[in-house]
PDB file of C-alpha atoms in Angstrom:
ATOM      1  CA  UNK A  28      26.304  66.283 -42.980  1.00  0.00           C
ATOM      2  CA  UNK A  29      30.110  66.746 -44.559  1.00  0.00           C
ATOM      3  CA  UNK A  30      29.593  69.085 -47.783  1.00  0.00           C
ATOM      4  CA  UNK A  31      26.147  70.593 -47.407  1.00  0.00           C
ATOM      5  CA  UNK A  32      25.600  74.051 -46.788  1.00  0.00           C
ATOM      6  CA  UNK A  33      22.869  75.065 -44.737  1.00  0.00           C
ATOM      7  CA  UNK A  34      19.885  77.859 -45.585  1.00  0.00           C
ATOM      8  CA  UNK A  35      22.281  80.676 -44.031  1.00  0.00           C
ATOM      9  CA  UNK A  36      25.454  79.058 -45.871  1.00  0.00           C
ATOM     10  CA  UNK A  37      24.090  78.595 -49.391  1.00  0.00           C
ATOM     11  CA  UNK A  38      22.564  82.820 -48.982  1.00  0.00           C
ATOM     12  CA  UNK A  39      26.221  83.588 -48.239  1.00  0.00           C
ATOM     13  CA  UNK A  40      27.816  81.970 -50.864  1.00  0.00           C
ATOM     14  CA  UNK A  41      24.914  83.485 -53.376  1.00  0.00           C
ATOM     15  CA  UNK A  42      25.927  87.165 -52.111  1.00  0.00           C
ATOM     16  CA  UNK A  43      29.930  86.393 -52.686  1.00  0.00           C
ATOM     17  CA  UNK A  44      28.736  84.974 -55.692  1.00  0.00           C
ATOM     18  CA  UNK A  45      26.980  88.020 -56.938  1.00  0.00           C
ATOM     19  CA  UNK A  46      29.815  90.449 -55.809  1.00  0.00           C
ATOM     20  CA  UNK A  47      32.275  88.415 -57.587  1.00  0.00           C
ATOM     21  CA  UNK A  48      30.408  88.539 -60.360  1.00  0.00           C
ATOM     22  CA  UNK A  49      30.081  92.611 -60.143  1.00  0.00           C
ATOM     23  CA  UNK A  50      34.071  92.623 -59.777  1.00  0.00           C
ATOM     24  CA  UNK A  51      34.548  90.459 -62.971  1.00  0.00           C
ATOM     25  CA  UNK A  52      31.377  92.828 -64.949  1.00  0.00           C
ATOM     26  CA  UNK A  53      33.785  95.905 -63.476  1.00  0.00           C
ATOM     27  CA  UNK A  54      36.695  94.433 -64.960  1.00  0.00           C
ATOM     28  CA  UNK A  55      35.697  93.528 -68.017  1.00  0.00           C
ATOM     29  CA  UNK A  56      33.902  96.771 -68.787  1.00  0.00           C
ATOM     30  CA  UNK A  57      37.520  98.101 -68.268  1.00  0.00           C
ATOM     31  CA  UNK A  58      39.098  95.302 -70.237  1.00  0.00           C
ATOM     32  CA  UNK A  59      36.984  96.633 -73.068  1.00  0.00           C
ATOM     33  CA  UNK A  60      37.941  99.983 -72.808  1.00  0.00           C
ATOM     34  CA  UNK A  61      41.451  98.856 -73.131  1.00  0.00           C
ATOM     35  CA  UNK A  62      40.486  96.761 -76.169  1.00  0.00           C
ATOM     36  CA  UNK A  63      38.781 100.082 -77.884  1.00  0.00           C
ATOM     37  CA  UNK A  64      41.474 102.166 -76.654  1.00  0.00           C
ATOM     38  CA  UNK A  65      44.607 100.001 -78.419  1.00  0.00           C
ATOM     39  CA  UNK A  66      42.243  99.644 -81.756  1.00  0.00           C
ATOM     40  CA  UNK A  67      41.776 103.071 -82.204  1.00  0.00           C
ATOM     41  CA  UNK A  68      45.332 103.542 -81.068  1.00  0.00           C
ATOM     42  CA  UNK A  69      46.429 101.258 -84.251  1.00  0.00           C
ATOM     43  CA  UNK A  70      43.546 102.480 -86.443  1.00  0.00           C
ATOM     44  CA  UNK A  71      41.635  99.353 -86.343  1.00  0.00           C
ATOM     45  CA  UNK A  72      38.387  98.211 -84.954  1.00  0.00           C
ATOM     46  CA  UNK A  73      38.056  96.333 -81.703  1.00  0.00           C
ATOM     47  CA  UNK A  74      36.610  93.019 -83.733  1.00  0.00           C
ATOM     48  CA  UNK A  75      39.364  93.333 -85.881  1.00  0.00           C
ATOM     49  CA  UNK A  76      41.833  93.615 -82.879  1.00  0.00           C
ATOM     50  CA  UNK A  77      40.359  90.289 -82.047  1.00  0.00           C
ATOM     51  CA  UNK A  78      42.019  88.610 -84.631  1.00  0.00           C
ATOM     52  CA  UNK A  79      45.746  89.042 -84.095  1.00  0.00           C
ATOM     53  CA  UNK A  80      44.698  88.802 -80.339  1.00  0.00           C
ATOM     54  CA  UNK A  81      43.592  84.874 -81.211  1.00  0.00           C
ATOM     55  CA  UNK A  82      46.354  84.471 -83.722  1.00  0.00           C
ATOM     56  CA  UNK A  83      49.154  85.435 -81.279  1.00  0.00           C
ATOM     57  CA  UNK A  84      47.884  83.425 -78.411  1.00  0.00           C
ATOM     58  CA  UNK A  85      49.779  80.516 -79.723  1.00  0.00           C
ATOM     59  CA  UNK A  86      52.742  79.979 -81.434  1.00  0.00           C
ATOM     60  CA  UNK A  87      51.096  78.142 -84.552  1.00  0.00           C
ATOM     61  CA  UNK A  88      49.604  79.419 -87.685  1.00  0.00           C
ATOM     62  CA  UNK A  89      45.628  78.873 -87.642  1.00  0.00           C
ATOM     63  CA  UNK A  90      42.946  78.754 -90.398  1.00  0.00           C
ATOM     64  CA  UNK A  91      40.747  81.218 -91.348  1.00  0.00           C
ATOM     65  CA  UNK A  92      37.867  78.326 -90.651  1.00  0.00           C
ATOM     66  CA  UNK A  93      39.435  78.116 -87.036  1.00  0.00           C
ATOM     67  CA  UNK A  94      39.378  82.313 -86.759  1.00  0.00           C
ATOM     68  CA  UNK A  95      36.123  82.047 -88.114  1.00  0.00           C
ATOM     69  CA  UNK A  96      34.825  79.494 -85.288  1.00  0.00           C
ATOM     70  CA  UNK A  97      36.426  81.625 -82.720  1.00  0.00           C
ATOM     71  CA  UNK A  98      35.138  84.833 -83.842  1.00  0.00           C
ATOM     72  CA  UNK A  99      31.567  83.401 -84.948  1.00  0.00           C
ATOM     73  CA  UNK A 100      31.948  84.736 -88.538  1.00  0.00           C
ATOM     74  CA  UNK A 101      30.841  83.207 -91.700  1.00  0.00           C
ATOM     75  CA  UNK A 102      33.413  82.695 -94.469  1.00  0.00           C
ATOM     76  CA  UNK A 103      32.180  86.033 -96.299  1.00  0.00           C
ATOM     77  CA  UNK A 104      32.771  87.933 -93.149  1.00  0.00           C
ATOM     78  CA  UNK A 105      36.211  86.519 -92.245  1.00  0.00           C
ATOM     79  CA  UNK A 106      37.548  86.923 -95.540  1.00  0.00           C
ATOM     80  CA  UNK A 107      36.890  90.899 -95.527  1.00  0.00           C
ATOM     81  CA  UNK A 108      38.271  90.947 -92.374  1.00  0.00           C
ATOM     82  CA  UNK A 109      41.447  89.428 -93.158  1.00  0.00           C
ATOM     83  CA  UNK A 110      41.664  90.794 -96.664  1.00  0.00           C
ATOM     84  CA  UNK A 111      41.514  94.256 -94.181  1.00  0.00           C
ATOM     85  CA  UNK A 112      44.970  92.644 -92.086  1.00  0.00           C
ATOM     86  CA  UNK A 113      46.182  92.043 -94.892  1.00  0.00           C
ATOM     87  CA  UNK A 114      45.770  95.359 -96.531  1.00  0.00           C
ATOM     88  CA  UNK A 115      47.182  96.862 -93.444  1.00  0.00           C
ATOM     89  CA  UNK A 116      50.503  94.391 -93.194  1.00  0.00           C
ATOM     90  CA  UNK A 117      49.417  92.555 -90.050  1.00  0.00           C
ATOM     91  CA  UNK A 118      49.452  88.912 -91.118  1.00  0.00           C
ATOM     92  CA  UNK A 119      49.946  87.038 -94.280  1.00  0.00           C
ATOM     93  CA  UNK A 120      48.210  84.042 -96.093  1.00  0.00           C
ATOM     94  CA  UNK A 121      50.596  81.365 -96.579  1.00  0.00           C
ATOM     95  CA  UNK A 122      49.767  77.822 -98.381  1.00  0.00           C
ATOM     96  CA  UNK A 123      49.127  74.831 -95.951  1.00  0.00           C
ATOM     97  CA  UNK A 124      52.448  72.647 -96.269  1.00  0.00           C
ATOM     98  CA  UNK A 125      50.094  69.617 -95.418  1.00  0.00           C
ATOM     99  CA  UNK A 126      47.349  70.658 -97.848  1.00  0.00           C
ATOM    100  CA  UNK A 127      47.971  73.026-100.700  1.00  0.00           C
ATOM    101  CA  UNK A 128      44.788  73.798-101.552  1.00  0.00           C
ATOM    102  CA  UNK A 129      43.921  75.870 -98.197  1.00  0.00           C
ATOM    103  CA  UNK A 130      45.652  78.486 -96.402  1.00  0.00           C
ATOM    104  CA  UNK A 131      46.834  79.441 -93.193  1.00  0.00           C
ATOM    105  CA  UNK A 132      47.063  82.530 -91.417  1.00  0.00           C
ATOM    106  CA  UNK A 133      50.045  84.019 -89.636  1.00  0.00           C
ATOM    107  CA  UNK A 134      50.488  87.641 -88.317  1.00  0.00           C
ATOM    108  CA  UNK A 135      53.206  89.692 -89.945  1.00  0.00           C
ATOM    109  CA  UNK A 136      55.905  91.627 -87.662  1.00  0.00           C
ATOM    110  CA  UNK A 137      53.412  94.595 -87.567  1.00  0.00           C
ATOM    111  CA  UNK A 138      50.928  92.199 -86.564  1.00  0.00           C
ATOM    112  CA  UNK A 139      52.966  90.741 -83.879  1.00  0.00           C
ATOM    113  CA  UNK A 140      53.749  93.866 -82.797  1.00  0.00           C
ATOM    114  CA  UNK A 141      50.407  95.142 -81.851  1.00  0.00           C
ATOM    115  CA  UNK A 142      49.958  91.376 -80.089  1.00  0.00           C
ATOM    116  CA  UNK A 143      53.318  92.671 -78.247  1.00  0.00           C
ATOM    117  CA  UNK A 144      51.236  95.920 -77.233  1.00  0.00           C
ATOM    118  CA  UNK A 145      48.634  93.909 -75.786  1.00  0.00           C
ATOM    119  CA  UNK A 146      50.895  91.948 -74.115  1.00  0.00           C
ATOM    120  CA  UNK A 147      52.949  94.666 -72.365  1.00  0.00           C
ATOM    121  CA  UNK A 148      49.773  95.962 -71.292  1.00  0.00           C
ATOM    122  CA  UNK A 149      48.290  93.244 -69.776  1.00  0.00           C
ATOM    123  CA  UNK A 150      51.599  92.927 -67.928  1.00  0.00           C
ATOM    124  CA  UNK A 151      51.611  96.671 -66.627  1.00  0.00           C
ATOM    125  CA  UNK A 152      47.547  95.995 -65.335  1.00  0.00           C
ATOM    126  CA  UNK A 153      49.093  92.708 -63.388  1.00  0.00           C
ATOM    127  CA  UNK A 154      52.177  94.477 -62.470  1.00  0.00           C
ATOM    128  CA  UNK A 155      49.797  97.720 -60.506  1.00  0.00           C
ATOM    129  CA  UNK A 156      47.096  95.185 -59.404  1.00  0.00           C
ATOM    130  CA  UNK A 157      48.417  91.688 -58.235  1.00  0.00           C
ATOM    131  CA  UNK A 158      51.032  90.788 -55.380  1.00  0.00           C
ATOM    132  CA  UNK A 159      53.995  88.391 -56.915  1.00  0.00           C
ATOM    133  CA  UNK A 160      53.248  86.052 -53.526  1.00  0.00           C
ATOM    134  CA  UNK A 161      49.901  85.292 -55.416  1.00  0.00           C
ATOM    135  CA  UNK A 162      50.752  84.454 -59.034  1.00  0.00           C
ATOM    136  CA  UNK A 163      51.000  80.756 -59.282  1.00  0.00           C
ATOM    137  CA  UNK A 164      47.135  81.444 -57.612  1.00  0.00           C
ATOM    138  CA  UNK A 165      46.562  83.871 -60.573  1.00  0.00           C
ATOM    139  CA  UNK A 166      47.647  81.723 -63.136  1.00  0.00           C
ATOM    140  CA  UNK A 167      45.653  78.692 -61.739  1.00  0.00           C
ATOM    141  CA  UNK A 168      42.460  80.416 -61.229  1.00  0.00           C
ATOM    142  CA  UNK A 169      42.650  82.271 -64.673  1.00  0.00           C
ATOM    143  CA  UNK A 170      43.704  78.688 -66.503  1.00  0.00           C
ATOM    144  CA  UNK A 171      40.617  77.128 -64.665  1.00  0.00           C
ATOM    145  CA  UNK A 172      38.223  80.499 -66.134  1.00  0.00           C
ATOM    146  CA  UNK A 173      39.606  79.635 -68.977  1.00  0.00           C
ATOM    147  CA  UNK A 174      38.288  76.342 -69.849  1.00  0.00           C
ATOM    148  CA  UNK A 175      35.333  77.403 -68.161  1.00  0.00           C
ATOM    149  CA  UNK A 176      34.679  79.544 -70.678  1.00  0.00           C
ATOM    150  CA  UNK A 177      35.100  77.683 -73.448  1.00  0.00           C
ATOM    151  CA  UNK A 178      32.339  75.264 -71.650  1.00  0.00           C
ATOM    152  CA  UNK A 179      29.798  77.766 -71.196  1.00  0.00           C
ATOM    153  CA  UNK A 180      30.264  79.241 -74.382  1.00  0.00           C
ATOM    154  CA  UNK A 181      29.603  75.490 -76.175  1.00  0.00           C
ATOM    155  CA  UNK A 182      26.488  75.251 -74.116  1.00  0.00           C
ATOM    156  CA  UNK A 183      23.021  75.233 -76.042  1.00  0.00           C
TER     157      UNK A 183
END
């Protein structure tokens, strides 16, 4: 039958399965090293890092109730920490145009520039580890990880 895999089949794809899944661990026991690495670099701490890592993925200010949800802080937590980016120049409160009695957050030009290191060296790790004739593979596969994250990490 079309689309079932047989005893032999489903044990292979359990084995790539797990050695995939050793690859990722590997790589993102690395990835964290980088993460610790550029934080104490720029005197911070690697949870800090997170935030101008969340507020330069896109090119909109956010909230500090959305930084909160992604970070899993309370308020009490996230306002220390970004009383802390403040303190250090790396993003600014500015008034909500659309509703002036909250704020949003936006990274300073310090702050964008340690989003810039990040950047530049996620593009030097692609540049020594992935072929240009698989890319457009790259991109899918890490857009489809993506949103697979974000499911699993909704699940209950």
């Amino acid at each position: 039958m079309p689309g079932t895999l047989s005893p032999d089949d489903a044990l292979d794809r359990d084995r790539l399965l797990d050695v995939a899944v050793s690859a990722f661990y590997a790589a993102q026991v690395e990835h964290a090293h980088l993460i610790q690495h550029l934080a104490v670099t720029h005197d911070l701490n690697p949870v800090d890092l997170r935030a101008p890592k969340f507020l330069g993925a896109v090119d909109e200010d956010r909230t500090p109730k959305e930084l909160g949800a992604y970070l899993e802080m309370g308020t009490g937590a996230v306002t220390a920490l970004l009383d802390r980016l403040a303190k250090r120049g790396l993003l600014d409160r500015v008034r909500n145009p659309n509703d002036r009695r909250s704020v949003q957050i936006e990274l300073s030009v310090d702050g964008f520039a340690i989003v810039g290191v990040l950047r530049s060296a996620y593009r030097r790790v692609l540049e020594q580890s992935l072929q240009m004739e698989h890319v457009d593979t790259f991109i899918q596969f890490t857009e489809g990880m993506s949103e697979a994250f974000r499911k699993v990490s909704t699940e209950h």
